[in-house]
PDB file of C-alpha atoms in Angstrom:
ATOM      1  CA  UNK D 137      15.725  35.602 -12.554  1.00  0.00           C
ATOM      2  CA  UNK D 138      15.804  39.530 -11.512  1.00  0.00           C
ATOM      3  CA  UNK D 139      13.118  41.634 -12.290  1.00  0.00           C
ATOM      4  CA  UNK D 140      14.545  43.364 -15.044  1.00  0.00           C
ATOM      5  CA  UNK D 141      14.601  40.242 -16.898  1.00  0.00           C
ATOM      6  CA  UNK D 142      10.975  39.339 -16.120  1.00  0.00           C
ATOM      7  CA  UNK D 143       9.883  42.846 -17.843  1.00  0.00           C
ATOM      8  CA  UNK D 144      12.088  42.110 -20.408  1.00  0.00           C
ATOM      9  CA  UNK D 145      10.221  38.616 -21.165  1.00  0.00           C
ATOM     10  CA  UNK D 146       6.849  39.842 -20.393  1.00  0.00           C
ATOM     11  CA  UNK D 147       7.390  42.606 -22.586  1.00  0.00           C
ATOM     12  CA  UNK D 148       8.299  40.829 -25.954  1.00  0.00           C
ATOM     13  CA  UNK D 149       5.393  38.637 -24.727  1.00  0.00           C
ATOM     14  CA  UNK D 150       3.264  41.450 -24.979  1.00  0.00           C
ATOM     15  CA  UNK D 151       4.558  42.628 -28.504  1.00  0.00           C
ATOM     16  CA  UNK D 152       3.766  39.093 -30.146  1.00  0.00           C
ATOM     17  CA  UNK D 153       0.319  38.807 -28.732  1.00  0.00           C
ATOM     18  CA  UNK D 154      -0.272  42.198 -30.235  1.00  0.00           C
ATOM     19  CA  UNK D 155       1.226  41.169 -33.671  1.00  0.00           C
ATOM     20  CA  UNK D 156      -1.053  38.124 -33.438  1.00  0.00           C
ATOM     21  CA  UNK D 157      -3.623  40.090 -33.022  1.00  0.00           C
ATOM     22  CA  UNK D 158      -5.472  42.396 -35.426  1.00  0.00           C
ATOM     23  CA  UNK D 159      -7.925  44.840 -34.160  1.00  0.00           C
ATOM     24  CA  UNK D 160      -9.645  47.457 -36.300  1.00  0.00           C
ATOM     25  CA  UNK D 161     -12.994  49.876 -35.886  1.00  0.00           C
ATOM     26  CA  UNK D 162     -15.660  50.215 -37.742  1.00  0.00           C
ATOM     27  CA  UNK D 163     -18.254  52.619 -39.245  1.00  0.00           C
ATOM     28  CA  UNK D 164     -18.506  53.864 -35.568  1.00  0.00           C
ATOM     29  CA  UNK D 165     -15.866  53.739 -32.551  1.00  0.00           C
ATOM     30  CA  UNK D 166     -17.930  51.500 -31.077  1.00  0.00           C
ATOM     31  CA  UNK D 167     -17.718  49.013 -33.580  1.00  0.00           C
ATOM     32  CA  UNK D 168     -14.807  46.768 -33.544  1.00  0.00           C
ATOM     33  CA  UNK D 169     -13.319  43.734 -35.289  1.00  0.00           C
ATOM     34  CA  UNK D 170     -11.109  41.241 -33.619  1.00  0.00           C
ATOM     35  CA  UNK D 171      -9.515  39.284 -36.010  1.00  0.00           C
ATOM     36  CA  UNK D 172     -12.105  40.057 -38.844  1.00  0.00           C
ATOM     37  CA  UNK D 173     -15.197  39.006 -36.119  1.00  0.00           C
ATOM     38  CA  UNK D 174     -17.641  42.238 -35.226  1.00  0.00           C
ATOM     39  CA  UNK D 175     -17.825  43.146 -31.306  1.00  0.00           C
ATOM     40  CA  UNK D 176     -19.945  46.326 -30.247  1.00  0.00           C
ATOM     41  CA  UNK D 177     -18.497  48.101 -27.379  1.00  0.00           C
ATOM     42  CA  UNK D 178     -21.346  48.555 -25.216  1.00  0.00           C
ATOM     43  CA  UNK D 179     -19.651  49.562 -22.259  1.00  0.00           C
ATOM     44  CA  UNK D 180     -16.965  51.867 -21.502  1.00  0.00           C
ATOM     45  CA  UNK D 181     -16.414  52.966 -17.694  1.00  0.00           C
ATOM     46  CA  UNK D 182     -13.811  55.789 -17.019  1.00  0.00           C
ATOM     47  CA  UNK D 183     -12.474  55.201 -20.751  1.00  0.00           C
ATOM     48  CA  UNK D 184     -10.988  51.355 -19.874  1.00  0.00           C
ATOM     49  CA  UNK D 185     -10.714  50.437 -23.410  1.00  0.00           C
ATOM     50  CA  UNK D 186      -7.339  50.130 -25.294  1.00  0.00           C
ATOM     51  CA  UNK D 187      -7.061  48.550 -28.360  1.00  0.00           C
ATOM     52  CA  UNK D 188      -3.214  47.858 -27.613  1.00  0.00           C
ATOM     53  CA  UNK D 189      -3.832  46.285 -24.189  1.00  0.00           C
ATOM     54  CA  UNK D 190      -7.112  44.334 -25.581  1.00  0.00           C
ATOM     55  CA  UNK D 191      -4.592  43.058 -28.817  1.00  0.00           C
ATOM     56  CA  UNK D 192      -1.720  41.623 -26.165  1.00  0.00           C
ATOM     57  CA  UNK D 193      -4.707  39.836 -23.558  1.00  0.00           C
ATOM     58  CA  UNK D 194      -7.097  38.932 -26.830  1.00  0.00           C
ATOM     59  CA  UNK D 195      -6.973  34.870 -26.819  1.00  0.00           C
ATOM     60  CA  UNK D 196      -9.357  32.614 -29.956  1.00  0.00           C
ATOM     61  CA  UNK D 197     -10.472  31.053 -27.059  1.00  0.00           C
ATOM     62  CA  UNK D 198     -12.873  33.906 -25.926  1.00  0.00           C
ATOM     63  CA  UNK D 199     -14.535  33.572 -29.434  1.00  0.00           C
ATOM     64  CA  UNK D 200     -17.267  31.507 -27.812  1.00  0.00           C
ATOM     65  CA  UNK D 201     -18.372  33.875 -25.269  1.00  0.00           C
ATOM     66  CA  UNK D 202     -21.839  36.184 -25.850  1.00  0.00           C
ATOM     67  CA  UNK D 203     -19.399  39.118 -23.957  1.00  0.00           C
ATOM     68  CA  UNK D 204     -16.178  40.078 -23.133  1.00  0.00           C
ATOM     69  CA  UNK D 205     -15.616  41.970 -20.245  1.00  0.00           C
ATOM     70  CA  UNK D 206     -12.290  43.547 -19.266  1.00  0.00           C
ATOM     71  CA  UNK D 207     -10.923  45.205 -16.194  1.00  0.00           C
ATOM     72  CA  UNK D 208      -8.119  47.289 -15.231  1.00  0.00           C
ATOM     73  CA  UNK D 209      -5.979  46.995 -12.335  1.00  0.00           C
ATOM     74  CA  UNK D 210      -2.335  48.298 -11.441  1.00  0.00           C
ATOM     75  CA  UNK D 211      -2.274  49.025 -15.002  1.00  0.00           C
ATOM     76  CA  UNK D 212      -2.668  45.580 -16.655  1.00  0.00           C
ATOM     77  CA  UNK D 213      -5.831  44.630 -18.567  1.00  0.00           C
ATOM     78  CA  UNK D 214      -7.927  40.929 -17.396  1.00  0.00           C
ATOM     79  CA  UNK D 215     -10.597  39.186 -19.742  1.00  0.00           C
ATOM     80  CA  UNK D 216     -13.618  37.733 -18.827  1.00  0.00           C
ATOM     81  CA  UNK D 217     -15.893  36.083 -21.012  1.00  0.00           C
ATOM     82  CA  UNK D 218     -19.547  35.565 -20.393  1.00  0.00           C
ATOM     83  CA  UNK D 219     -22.745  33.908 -22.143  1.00  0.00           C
ATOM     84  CA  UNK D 220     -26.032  36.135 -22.530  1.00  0.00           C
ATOM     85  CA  UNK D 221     -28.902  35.189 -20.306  1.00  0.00           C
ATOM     86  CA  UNK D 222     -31.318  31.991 -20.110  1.00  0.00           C
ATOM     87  CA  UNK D 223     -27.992  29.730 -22.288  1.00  0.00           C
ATOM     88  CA  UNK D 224     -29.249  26.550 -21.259  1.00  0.00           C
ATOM     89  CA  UNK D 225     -26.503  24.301 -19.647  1.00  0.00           C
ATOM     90  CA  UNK D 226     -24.479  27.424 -18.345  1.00  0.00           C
ATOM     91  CA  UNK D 227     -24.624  28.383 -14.776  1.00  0.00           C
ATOM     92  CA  UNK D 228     -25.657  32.171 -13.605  1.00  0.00           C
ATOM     93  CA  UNK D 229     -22.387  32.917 -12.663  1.00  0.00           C
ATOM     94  CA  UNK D 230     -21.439  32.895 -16.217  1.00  0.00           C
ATOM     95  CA  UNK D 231     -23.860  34.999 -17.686  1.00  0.00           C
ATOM     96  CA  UNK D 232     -23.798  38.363 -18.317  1.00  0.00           C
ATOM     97  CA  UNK D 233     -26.558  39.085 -15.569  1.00  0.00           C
ATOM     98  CA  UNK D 234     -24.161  38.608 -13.130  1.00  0.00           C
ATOM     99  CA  UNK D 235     -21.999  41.413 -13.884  1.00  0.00           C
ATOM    100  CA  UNK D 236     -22.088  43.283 -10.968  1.00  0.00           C
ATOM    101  CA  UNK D 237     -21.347  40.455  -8.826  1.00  0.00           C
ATOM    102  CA  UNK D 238     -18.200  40.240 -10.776  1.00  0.00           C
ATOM    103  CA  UNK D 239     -17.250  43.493 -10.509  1.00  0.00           C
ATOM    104  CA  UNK D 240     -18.047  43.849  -6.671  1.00  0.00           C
ATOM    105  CA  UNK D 241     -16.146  40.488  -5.904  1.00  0.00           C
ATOM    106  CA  UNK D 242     -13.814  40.218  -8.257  1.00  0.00           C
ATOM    107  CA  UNK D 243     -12.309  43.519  -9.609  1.00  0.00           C
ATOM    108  CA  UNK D 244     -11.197  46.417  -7.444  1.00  0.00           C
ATOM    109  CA  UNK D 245     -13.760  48.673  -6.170  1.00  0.00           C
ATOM    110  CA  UNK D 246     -14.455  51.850  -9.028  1.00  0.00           C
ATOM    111  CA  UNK D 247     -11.720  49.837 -10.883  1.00  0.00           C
ATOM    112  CA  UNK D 248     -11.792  51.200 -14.754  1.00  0.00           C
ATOM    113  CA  UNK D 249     -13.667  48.124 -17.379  1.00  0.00           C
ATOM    114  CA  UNK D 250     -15.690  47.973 -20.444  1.00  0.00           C
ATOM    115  CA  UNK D 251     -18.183  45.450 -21.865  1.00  0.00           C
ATOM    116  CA  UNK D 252     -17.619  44.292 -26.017  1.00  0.00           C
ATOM    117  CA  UNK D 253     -20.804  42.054 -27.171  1.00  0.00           C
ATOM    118  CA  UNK D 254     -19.911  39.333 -29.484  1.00  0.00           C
ATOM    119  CA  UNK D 255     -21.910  39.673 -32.564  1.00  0.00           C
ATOM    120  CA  UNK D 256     -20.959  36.632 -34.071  1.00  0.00           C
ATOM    121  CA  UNK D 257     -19.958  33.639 -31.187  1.00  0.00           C
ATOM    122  CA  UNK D 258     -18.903  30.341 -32.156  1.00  0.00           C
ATOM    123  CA  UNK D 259     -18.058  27.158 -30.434  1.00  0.00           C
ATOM    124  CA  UNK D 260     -14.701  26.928 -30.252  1.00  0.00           C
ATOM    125  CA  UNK D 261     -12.541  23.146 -30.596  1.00  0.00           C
ATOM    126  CA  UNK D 262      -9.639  23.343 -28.212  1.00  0.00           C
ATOM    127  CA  UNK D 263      -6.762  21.928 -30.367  1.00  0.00           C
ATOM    128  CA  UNK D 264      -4.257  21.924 -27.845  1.00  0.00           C
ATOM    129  CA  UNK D 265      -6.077  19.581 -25.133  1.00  0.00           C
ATOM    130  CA  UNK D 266      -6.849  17.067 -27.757  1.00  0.00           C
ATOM    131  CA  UNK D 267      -3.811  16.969 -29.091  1.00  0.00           C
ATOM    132  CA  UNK D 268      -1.965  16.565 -25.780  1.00  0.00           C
ATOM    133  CA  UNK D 269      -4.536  14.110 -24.731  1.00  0.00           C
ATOM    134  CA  UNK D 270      -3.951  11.911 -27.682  1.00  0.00           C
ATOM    135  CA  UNK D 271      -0.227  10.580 -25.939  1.00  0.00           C
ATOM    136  CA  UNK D 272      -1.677   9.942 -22.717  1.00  0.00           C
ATOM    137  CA  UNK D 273      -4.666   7.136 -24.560  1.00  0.00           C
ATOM    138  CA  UNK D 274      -1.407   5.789 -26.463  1.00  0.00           C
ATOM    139  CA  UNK D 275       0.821   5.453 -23.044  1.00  0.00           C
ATOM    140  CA  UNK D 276      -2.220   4.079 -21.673  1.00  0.00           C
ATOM    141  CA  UNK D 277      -2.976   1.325 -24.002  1.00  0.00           C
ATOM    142  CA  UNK D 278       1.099   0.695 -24.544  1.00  0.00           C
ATOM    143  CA  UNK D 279       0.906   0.510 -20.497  1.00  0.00           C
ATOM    144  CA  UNK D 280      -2.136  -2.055 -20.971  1.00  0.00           C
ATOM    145  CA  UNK D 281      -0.762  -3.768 -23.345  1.00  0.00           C
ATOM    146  CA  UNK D 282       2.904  -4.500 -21.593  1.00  0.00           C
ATOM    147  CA  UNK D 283       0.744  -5.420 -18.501  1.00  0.00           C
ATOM    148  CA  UNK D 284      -1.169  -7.933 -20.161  1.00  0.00           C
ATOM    149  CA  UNK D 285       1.340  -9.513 -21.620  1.00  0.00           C
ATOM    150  CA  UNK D 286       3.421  -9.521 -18.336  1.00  0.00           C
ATOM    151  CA  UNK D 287       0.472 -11.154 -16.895  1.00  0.00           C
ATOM    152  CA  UNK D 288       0.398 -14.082 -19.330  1.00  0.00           C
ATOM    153  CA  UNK D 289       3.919 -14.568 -18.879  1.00  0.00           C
ATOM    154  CA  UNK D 290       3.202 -14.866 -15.286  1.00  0.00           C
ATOM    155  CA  UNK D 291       0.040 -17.100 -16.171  1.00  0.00           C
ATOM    156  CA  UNK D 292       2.909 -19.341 -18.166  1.00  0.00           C
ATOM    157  CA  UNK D 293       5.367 -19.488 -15.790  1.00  0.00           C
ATOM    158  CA  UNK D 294       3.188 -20.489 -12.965  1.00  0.00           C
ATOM    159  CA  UNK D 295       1.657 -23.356 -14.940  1.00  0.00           C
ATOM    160  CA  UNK D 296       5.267 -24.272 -16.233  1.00  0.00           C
ATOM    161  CA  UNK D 297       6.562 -24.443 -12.562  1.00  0.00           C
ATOM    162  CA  UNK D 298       3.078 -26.702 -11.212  1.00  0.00           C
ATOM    163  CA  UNK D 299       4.254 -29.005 -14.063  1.00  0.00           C
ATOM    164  CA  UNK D 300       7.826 -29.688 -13.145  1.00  0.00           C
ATOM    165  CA  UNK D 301       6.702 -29.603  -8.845  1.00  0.00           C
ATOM    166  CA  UNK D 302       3.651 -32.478 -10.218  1.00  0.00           C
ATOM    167  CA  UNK D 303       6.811 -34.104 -12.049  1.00  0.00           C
ATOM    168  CA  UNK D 304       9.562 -34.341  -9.124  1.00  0.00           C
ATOM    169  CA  UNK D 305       7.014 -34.994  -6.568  1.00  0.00           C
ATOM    170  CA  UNK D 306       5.989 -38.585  -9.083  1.00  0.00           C
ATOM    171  CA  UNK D 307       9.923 -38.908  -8.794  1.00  0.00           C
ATOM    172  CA  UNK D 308      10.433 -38.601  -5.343  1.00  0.00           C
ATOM    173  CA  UNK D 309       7.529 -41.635  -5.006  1.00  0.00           C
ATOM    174  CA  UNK D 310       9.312 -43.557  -6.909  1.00  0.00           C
ATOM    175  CA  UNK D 311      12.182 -43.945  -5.248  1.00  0.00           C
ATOM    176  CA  UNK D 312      12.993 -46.180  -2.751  1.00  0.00           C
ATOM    177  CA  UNK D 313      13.319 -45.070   0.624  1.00  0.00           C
ATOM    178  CA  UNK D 314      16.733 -46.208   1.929  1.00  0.00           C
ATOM    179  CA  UNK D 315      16.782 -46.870   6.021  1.00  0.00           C
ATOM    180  CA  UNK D 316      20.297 -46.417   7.687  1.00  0.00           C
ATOM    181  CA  UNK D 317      21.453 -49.410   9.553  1.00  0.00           C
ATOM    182  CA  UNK D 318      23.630 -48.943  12.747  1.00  0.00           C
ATOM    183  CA  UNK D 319      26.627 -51.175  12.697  1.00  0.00           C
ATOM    184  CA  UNK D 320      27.701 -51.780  16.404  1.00  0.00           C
ATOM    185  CA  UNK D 321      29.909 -54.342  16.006  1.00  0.00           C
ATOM    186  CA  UNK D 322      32.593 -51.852  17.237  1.00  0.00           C
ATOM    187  CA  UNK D 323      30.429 -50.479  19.951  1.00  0.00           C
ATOM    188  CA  UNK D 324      32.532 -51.478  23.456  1.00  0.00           C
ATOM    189  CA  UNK D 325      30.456 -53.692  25.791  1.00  0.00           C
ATOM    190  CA  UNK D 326      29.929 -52.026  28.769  1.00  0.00           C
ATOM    191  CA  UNK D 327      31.376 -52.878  32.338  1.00  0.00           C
ATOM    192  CA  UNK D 328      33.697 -55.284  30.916  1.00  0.00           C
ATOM    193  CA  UNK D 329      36.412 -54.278  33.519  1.00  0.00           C
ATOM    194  CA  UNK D 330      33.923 -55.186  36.253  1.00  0.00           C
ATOM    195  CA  UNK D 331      33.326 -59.059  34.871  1.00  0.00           C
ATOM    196  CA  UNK D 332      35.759 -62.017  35.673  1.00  0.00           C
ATOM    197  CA  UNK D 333      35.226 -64.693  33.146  1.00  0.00           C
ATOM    198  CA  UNK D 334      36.359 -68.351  32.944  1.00  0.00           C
ATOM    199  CA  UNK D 335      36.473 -71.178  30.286  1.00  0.00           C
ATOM    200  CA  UNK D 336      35.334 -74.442  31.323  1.00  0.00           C
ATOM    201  CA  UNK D 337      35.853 -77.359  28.884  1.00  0.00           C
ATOM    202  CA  UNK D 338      33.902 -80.582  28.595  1.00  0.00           C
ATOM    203  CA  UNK D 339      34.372 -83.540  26.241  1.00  0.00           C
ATOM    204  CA  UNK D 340      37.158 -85.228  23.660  1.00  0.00           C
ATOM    205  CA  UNK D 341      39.669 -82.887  22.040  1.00  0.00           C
ATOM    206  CA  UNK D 342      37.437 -83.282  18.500  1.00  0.00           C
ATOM    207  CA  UNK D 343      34.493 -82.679  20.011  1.00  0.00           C
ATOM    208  CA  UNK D 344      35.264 -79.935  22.916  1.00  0.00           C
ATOM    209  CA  UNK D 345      32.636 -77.632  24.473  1.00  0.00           C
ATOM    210  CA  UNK D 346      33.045 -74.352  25.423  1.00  0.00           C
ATOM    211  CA  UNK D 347      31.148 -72.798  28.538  1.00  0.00           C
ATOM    212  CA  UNK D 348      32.206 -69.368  30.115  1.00  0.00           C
ATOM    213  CA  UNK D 349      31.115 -68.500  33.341  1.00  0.00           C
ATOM    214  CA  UNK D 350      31.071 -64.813  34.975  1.00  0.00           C
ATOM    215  CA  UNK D 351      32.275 -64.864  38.679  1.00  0.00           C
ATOM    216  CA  UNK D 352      30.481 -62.387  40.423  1.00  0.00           C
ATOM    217  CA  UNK D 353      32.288 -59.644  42.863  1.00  0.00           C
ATOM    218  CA  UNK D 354      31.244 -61.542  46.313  1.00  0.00           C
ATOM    219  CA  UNK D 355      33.508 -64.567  44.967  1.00  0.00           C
ATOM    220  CA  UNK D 356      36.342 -62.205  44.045  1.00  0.00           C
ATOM    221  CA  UNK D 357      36.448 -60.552  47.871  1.00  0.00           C
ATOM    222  CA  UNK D 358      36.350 -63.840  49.053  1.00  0.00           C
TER     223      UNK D 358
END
């Protein structure tokens, strides 16, 4: 965005705020209603006041301060509200005693400001924080409320899952634990090409016995 287009924007910006805004003196110049409230103009270094500038800056939300005090530099108007002296609950800093530390630290040195004293403050309710605050407590208890149900869900499953380990473990005592058994009928007999074997027989052909001897190797060399 080029500059030209920024003054354009902050331009109509500063048009509405003035149309919002309705600003009109009283019996004296120094008397001055914003918005149908009085203000007294009680201060007015190197003439700073303009109602035009003071309509565009002018916000409800300085409606609760005991003075208004507004400050020109590089030809744009700032707002600062303050509370009269001894409000309890409000620090120093924010009462109008400390003016002149304002003005020393904060605006430019021999900078152009005036003072307006609010004749009739009022507390002011800040509609817009509520009302954006108001989603977050209803994402917060939706949020709470999908959690807790995730964690009985979890609380189920888990007790679902103990059940059916309790049940296959009873299952797996049950059954019957099957050894394997090595056949080794097939299994060759070892040095059998080392042995020499013969068959003696003794008695009658129906009742024959059969005896097999093993020669051993100093026989066969002999």
């Amino acid at each position: 965005m080029n500059r030209e287009r920024m003054k354009e924007l902050a331009d109509a910006q500063f048009i509405e705020r003035q149309a919002s805004t309705a600003i009109t003196t009283g019996e004296t110049a120094a008397d001055i209603f914003i918005n149908e409230r009085p203000y007294r103009l009680v201060k007015n270094y190197r003439e700073a006041y303009d109602q035009q500038k003071l309509a565009a800056r002018f916000s409800d939300f300085l409606e609760k301060y005991d003075y208004l005090v507004g400050d020109i530099a590089a030809d744009q108007l700032r707002l600062q509200g303050f509370y009269k002296d001894g409000t309890k609950g409000i620090a120093r800093s924010q009462q109008i005693a400390a003016l002149q530390d304002f003005l020393y630290e904060q605006a430019n040195f021999g900078a152009p400001f005036f003072v307006l004293e609010n004749l009739a403050p009022h507390e002011v309710v800040e509609v817009e924080e509520k009302a954006a605050s108001k989603p977050k407590r209803r994402r917060r208890q939706h949020k709470n409320g999908v959690n807790k149900a995730k964690q009985s869900n979890n609380k189920a499953n888990n007790s679902n899952n103990k059940s059916q380990n309790h049940r296959d473990n009873k299952k797996r005592k049950k059954t019957p634990v099957i050894k394997e058994k090595v056949n080794t009928a097939h299994q060759p007999e070892k040095h059998v090409g080392k042995r020499s074997n013969s068959v003696a027989t003794s008695g009658s052909k129906k009742h024959r016995h059969f005896q097999v001897r093993e020669r051993s190797k100093n026989t066969e060399k002999e």
